[in-house]
Amino acid sequence: MNNEFTVDEIKKSVEYQWRKWQIKLLLWSLLIIGIFTFFVFIIVFNIISNFDLQFLGLGIIVWLYSMVVCGLIFLPLGIFDYVKMRYLLKNYQKFNSYEVVLDNVTTSYWLRGAVYYTVIINDNGLSKKARTNPYFSSHFLSKYSLQDYNNKKVVGLFDEDMGKFYIVKKVDDISIYMKHK
């Protein structure tokens, strides 16, 4: 069925918010690594050089290089999530909307502890399988809890080209679903 979601609803969707959360985690991780390594390099170079200012500058340069390396590791991951967010915003109107129950859970190999669902979509009498992204986890860094979504009805968008089902929101109230039918 066609969807009538707005840009604001897509920006509040599970898919979009999860990607945004991943970017924030990457930035916070980079910040924590930067602060920790800054103090380690400054302390180590000051101990080695007996507080010689020439070596303090060398410590800062080494720290900057290490941050560039960390940035080169984290940057592609953040760019990937950003591109996926933009893809959803640009293409969501092309996707059909479906209501499904999240009941077929699988653990992600890439994101340990996170799970995704395989959903069956009934498209004009034809059954199609699609996967969600691994939004859900029970660890404290997760944006969405598995307990809050397991065996719950959700409404989302099916991207046939990618074989993905993007969860927009839980169907808590029948009137919410009827709006999108």
PDB file of C-alpha atoms in Angstrom:
ATOM      1  CA  MET A   1       0.000   0.000   0.000  1.00  0.00           C
ATOM      2  CA  ASN A   2       1.175   3.546  -0.632  1.00  0.00           C
ATOM      3  CA  ASN A   3       2.497   5.515   2.276  1.00  0.00           C
ATOM      4  CA  GLU A   4       1.409   8.929   3.462  1.00  0.00           C
ATOM      5  CA  PHE A   5       4.304   9.595   5.798  1.00  0.00           C
ATOM      6  CA  THR A   6       5.679  13.092   6.118  1.00  0.00           C
ATOM      7  CA  VAL A   7       9.325  14.110   6.274  1.00  0.00           C
ATOM      8  CA  ASP A   8       8.910  14.776  10.010  1.00  0.00           C
ATOM      9  CA  GLU A   9       7.549  11.268  10.573  1.00  0.00           C
ATOM     10  CA  ILE A  10      10.469   9.792   8.663  1.00  0.00           C
ATOM     11  CA  LYS A  11      12.918  11.853  10.735  1.00  0.00           C
ATOM     12  CA  LYS A  12      11.261  10.435  13.875  1.00  0.00           C
ATOM     13  CA  SER A  13      11.274   6.880  12.494  1.00  0.00           C
ATOM     14  CA  VAL A  14      13.168   4.040  14.140  1.00  0.00           C
ATOM     15  CA  GLU A  15      15.446   3.726  11.081  1.00  0.00           C
ATOM     16  CA  TYR A  16      16.388   7.406  10.920  1.00  0.00           C
ATOM     17  CA  GLN A  17      16.827   7.816  14.692  1.00  0.00           C
ATOM     18  CA  TRP A  18      18.939   4.654  14.898  1.00  0.00           C
ATOM     19  CA  ARG A  19      21.295   5.943  12.201  1.00  0.00           C
ATOM     20  CA  LYS A  20      21.489   9.311  13.967  1.00  0.00           C
ATOM     21  CA  TRP A  21      22.248   7.513  17.260  1.00  0.00           C
ATOM     22  CA  GLN A  22      25.070   5.544  15.570  1.00  0.00           C
ATOM     23  CA  ILE A  23      26.663   8.774  14.361  1.00  0.00           C
ATOM     24  CA  LYS A  24      26.443  10.268  17.856  1.00  0.00           C
ATOM     25  CA  LEU A  25      28.063   7.161  19.354  1.00  0.00           C
ATOM     26  CA  LEU A  26      30.917   7.404  16.861  1.00  0.00           C
ATOM     27  CA  LEU A  27      31.481  11.086  17.638  1.00  0.00           C
ATOM     28  CA  TRP A  28      31.378  10.499  21.411  1.00  0.00           C
ATOM     29  CA  SER A  29      33.796   7.579  21.041  1.00  0.00           C
ATOM     30  CA  LEU A  30      36.180   9.741  19.043  1.00  0.00           C
ATOM     31  CA  LEU A  31      35.945  12.509  21.648  1.00  0.00           C
ATOM     32  CA  ILE A  32      36.648  10.127  24.545  1.00  0.00           C
ATOM     33  CA  ILE A  33      39.582   8.567  22.687  1.00  0.00           C
ATOM     34  CA  GLY A  34      40.895  12.044  21.892  1.00  0.00           C
ATOM     35  CA  ILE A  35      40.742  13.269  25.488  1.00  0.00           C
ATOM     36  CA  PHE A  36      42.266  10.078  26.889  1.00  0.00           C
ATOM     37  CA  THR A  37      45.108   9.895  24.376  1.00  0.00           C
ATOM     38  CA  PHE A  38      45.853  13.616  24.716  1.00  0.00           C
ATOM     39  CA  PHE A  39      46.563  13.246  28.398  1.00  0.00           C
ATOM     40  CA  VAL A  40      48.492  10.012  27.890  1.00  0.00           C
ATOM     41  CA  PHE A  41      50.771  11.581  25.251  1.00  0.00           C
ATOM     42  CA  ILE A  42      51.307  14.753  27.278  1.00  0.00           C
ATOM     43  CA  ILE A  43      52.135  12.827  30.467  1.00  0.00           C
ATOM     44  CA  VAL A  44      54.398  10.311  28.714  1.00  0.00           C
ATOM     45  CA  PHE A  45      56.335  12.931  26.749  1.00  0.00           C
ATOM     46  CA  ASN A  46      56.720  15.118  29.845  1.00  0.00           C
ATOM     47  CA  ILE A  47      58.077  12.206  31.877  1.00  0.00           C
ATOM     48  CA  ILE A  48      60.478  11.187  29.086  1.00  0.00           C
ATOM     49  CA  SER A  49      61.718  14.719  28.431  1.00  0.00           C
ATOM     50  CA  ASN A  50      61.806  16.009  32.013  1.00  0.00           C
ATOM     51  CA  PHE A  51      59.257  18.688  31.083  1.00  0.00           C
ATOM     52  CA  ASP A  52      61.169  20.083  28.117  1.00  0.00           C
ATOM     53  CA  LEU A  53      58.782  22.264  26.036  1.00  0.00           C
ATOM     54  CA  GLN A  54      60.355  21.068  22.808  1.00  0.00           C
ATOM     55  CA  PHE A  55      59.143  17.539  23.550  1.00  0.00           C
ATOM     56  CA  LEU A  56      55.729  18.818  24.616  1.00  0.00           C
ATOM     57  CA  GLY A  57      55.203  20.070  21.062  1.00  0.00           C
ATOM     58  CA  LEU A  58      56.305  16.684  19.732  1.00  0.00           C
ATOM     59  CA  GLY A  59      53.761  14.998  22.020  1.00  0.00           C
ATOM     60  CA  ILE A  60      50.991  17.208  20.660  1.00  0.00           C
ATOM     61  CA  ILE A  61      52.025  16.445  17.068  1.00  0.00           C
ATOM     62  CA  VAL A  62      52.013  12.691  17.768  1.00  0.00           C
ATOM     63  CA  TRP A  63      48.574  13.069  19.393  1.00  0.00           C
ATOM     64  CA  LEU A  64      47.255  14.957  16.359  1.00  0.00           C
ATOM     65  CA  TYR A  65      48.491  12.215  14.032  1.00  0.00           C
ATOM     66  CA  SER A  66      46.855   9.560  16.193  1.00  0.00           C
ATOM     67  CA  MET A  67      43.576  11.512  16.075  1.00  0.00           C
ATOM     68  CA  VAL A  68      43.787  11.711  12.280  1.00  0.00           C
ATOM     69  CA  VAL A  69      44.204   7.928  12.164  1.00  0.00           C
ATOM     70  CA  CYS A  70      41.222   7.450  14.514  1.00  0.00           C
ATOM     71  CA  GLY A  71      39.222   9.891  12.422  1.00  0.00           C
ATOM     72  CA  LEU A  72      40.047   7.930   9.276  1.00  0.00           C
ATOM     73  CA  ILE A  73      38.715   4.820  11.001  1.00  0.00           C
ATOM     74  CA  PHE A  74      35.512   6.399  12.358  1.00  0.00           C
ATOM     75  CA  LEU A  75      34.743   8.782   9.488  1.00  0.00           C
ATOM     76  CA  PRO A  76      33.692   6.155   6.906  1.00  0.00           C
ATOM     77  CA  LEU A  77      31.310   4.598   9.433  1.00  0.00           C
ATOM     78  CA  GLY A  78      29.680   7.953  10.132  1.00  0.00           C
ATOM     79  CA  ILE A  79      29.496   8.800   6.445  1.00  0.00           C
ATOM     80  CA  PHE A  80      27.856   5.436   5.742  1.00  0.00           C
ATOM     81  CA  ASP A  81      25.111   6.116   8.308  1.00  0.00           C
ATOM     82  CA  TYR A  82      24.639   9.663   7.032  1.00  0.00           C
ATOM     83  CA  VAL A  83      24.294   8.448   3.432  1.00  0.00           C
ATOM     84  CA  LYS A  84      21.706   5.876   4.548  1.00  0.00           C
ATOM     85  CA  MET A  85      19.757   8.604   6.375  1.00  0.00           C
ATOM     86  CA  ARG A  86      19.765  10.790   3.267  1.00  0.00           C
ATOM     87  CA  TYR A  87      18.771   7.818   1.104  1.00  0.00           C
ATOM     88  CA  LEU A  88      15.711   7.196   3.263  1.00  0.00           C
ATOM     89  CA  LEU A  89      14.683  10.852   3.233  1.00  0.00           C
ATOM     90  CA  LYS A  90      15.140  11.113  -0.520  1.00  0.00           C
ATOM     91  CA  ASN A  91      13.341   7.878  -1.423  1.00  0.00           C
ATOM     92  CA  TYR A  92      10.735   7.178   1.280  1.00  0.00           C
ATOM     93  CA  GLN A  93       7.843   8.268  -0.952  1.00  0.00           C
ATOM     94  CA  LYS A  94       8.734   5.532  -3.463  1.00  0.00           C
ATOM     95  CA  PHE A  95       8.335   2.792  -0.833  1.00  0.00           C
ATOM     96  CA  ASN A  96       5.095   1.080   0.073  1.00  0.00           C
ATOM     97  CA  SER A  97       3.927   1.028   3.679  1.00  0.00           C
ATOM     98  CA  TYR A  98       3.117  -2.211   5.498  1.00  0.00           C
ATOM     99  CA  GLU A  99       2.134  -3.327   8.956  1.00  0.00           C
ATOM    100  CA  VAL A 100       4.027  -6.362  10.240  1.00  0.00           C
ATOM    101  CA  VAL A 101       4.646  -8.177  13.513  1.00  0.00           C
ATOM    102  CA  LEU A 102       8.266  -8.362  14.660  1.00  0.00           C
ATOM    103  CA  ASP A 103       8.493 -12.013  15.646  1.00  0.00           C
ATOM    104  CA  ASN A 104      11.365 -13.571  13.667  1.00  0.00           C
ATOM    105  CA  VAL A 105      14.525 -12.381  15.397  1.00  0.00           C
ATOM    106  CA  THR A 106      18.148 -13.001  14.339  1.00  0.00           C
ATOM    107  CA  THR A 107      21.397 -11.870  15.957  1.00  0.00           C
ATOM    108  CA  SER A 108      23.638  -9.637  13.861  1.00  0.00           C
ATOM    109  CA  TYR A 109      27.174 -10.884  13.192  1.00  0.00           C
ATOM    110  CA  TRP A 110      28.551  -7.377  12.631  1.00  0.00           C
ATOM    111  CA  LEU A 111      26.938  -5.678  15.609  1.00  0.00           C
ATOM    112  CA  ARG A 112      27.285  -8.280  18.335  1.00  0.00           C
ATOM    113  CA  GLY A 113      24.373  -8.325  20.699  1.00  0.00           C
ATOM    114  CA  ALA A 114      22.169  -6.379  18.308  1.00  0.00           C
ATOM    115  CA  VAL A 115      19.306  -8.110  16.555  1.00  0.00           C
ATOM    116  CA  TYR A 116      17.332  -7.629  13.390  1.00  0.00           C
ATOM    117  CA  TYR A 117      14.034  -9.078  12.284  1.00  0.00           C
ATOM    118  CA  THR A 118      13.029 -10.919   9.163  1.00  0.00           C
ATOM    119  CA  VAL A 119       9.493  -9.915   8.238  1.00  0.00           C
ATOM    120  CA  ILE A 120       7.015 -11.356   5.763  1.00  0.00           C
ATOM    121  CA  ILE A 121       5.231  -8.754   3.682  1.00  0.00           C
ATOM    122  CA  ASN A 122       2.018  -9.597   1.875  1.00  0.00           C
ATOM    123  CA  ASP A 123       2.116  -7.584  -1.339  1.00  0.00           C
ATOM    124  CA  ASN A 124      -1.066  -8.171  -3.379  1.00  0.00           C
ATOM    125  CA  GLY A 125      -1.179 -11.842  -2.398  1.00  0.00           C
ATOM    126  CA  LEU A 126       2.557 -12.324  -2.948  1.00  0.00           C
ATOM    127  CA  SER A 127       4.690 -12.992   0.151  1.00  0.00           C
ATOM    128  CA  LYS A 128       8.057 -11.256   0.273  1.00  0.00           C
ATOM    129  CA  LYS A 129      10.776 -11.502   2.918  1.00  0.00           C
ATOM    130  CA  ALA A 130      12.694  -8.468   4.086  1.00  0.00           C
ATOM    131  CA  ARG A 131      15.072  -7.690   6.920  1.00  0.00           C
ATOM    132  CA  THR A 132      15.157  -4.763   9.253  1.00  0.00           C
ATOM    133  CA  ASN A 133      18.451  -3.255  10.307  1.00  0.00           C
ATOM    134  CA  PRO A 134      19.874  -4.390  13.693  1.00  0.00           C
ATOM    135  CA  TYR A 135      18.231  -1.624  15.720  1.00  0.00           C
ATOM    136  CA  PHE A 136      17.558  -3.589  18.872  1.00  0.00           C
ATOM    137  CA  SER A 137      19.758  -4.698  21.719  1.00  0.00           C
ATOM    138  CA  SER A 138      19.718  -5.198  25.452  1.00  0.00           C
ATOM    139  CA  HIS A 139      22.999  -3.392  26.136  1.00  0.00           C
ATOM    140  CA  PHE A 140      23.129   0.145  27.503  1.00  0.00           C
ATOM    141  CA  LEU A 141      24.484   1.751  24.308  1.00  0.00           C
ATOM    142  CA  SER A 142      21.445   0.715  22.302  1.00  0.00           C
ATOM    143  CA  LYS A 143      18.868   3.263  21.197  1.00  0.00           C
ATOM    144  CA  TYR A 144      16.048   0.690  21.094  1.00  0.00           C
ATOM    145  CA  SER A 145      15.347  -2.148  23.479  1.00  0.00           C
ATOM    146  CA  LEU A 146      14.500  -5.591  22.178  1.00  0.00           C
ATOM    147  CA  GLN A 147      11.827  -5.973  24.867  1.00  0.00           C
ATOM    148  CA  ASP A 148       9.984  -2.891  23.620  1.00  0.00           C
ATOM    149  CA  TYR A 149       9.616  -4.204  20.059  1.00  0.00           C
ATOM    150  CA  ASN A 150       9.647  -8.005  20.191  1.00  0.00           C
ATOM    151  CA  ASN A 151       6.298  -9.473  19.021  1.00  0.00           C
ATOM    152  CA  LYS A 152       4.894  -5.970  18.482  1.00  0.00           C
ATOM    153  CA  LYS A 153       3.134  -4.605  15.424  1.00  0.00           C
ATOM    154  CA  VAL A 154       4.997  -1.926  13.548  1.00  0.00           C
ATOM    155  CA  VAL A 155       4.336   0.091  10.459  1.00  0.00           C
ATOM    156  CA  GLY A 156       7.210   0.624   8.082  1.00  0.00           C
ATOM    157  CA  LEU A 157       8.414   1.006   4.541  1.00  0.00           C
ATOM    158  CA  PHE A 158       9.558  -1.776   2.247  1.00  0.00           C
ATOM    159  CA  ASP A 159      12.518  -0.960   0.005  1.00  0.00           C
ATOM    160  CA  GLU A 160      12.225  -3.654  -2.646  1.00  0.00           C
ATOM    161  CA  ASP A 161      15.558  -2.762  -4.287  1.00  0.00           C
ATOM    162  CA  MET A 162      17.506  -3.216  -1.056  1.00  0.00           C
ATOM    163  CA  GLY A 163      15.298  -5.943   0.423  1.00  0.00           C
ATOM    164  CA  LYS A 164      14.997  -3.859   3.590  1.00  0.00           C
ATOM    165  CA  PHE A 165      12.081  -3.036   5.812  1.00  0.00           C
ATOM    166  CA  TYR A 166      12.509   0.348   7.497  1.00  0.00           C
ATOM    167  CA  ILE A 167      10.540   0.556  10.718  1.00  0.00           C
ATOM    168  CA  VAL A 168       8.779   3.877  11.098  1.00  0.00           C
ATOM    169  CA  LYS A 169       6.992   3.253  14.403  1.00  0.00           C
ATOM    170  CA  LYS A 170       5.129   0.837  16.598  1.00  0.00           C
ATOM    171  CA  VAL A 171       1.415   0.548  16.088  1.00  0.00           C
ATOM    172  CA  ASP A 172       0.200   1.285  19.613  1.00  0.00           C
ATOM    173  CA  ASP A 173      -3.175   2.556  18.564  1.00  0.00           C
ATOM    174  CA  ILE A 174      -5.343   1.327  15.718  1.00  0.00           C
ATOM    175  CA  SER A 175      -6.093   4.930  14.745  1.00  0.00           C
ATOM    176  CA  ILE A 176      -2.411   5.519  13.977  1.00  0.00           C
ATOM    177  CA  TYR A 177      -2.431   2.597  11.573  1.00  0.00           C
ATOM    178  CA  MET A 178      -5.699   3.594   9.942  1.00  0.00           C
ATOM    179  CA  LYS A 179      -4.169   6.984   9.117  1.00  0.00           C
ATOM    180  CA  HIS A 180      -1.531   5.251   6.988  1.00  0.00           C
ATOM    181  CA  LYS A 181      -3.782   2.725   5.275  1.00  0.00           C
TER     182      LYS A 181
END
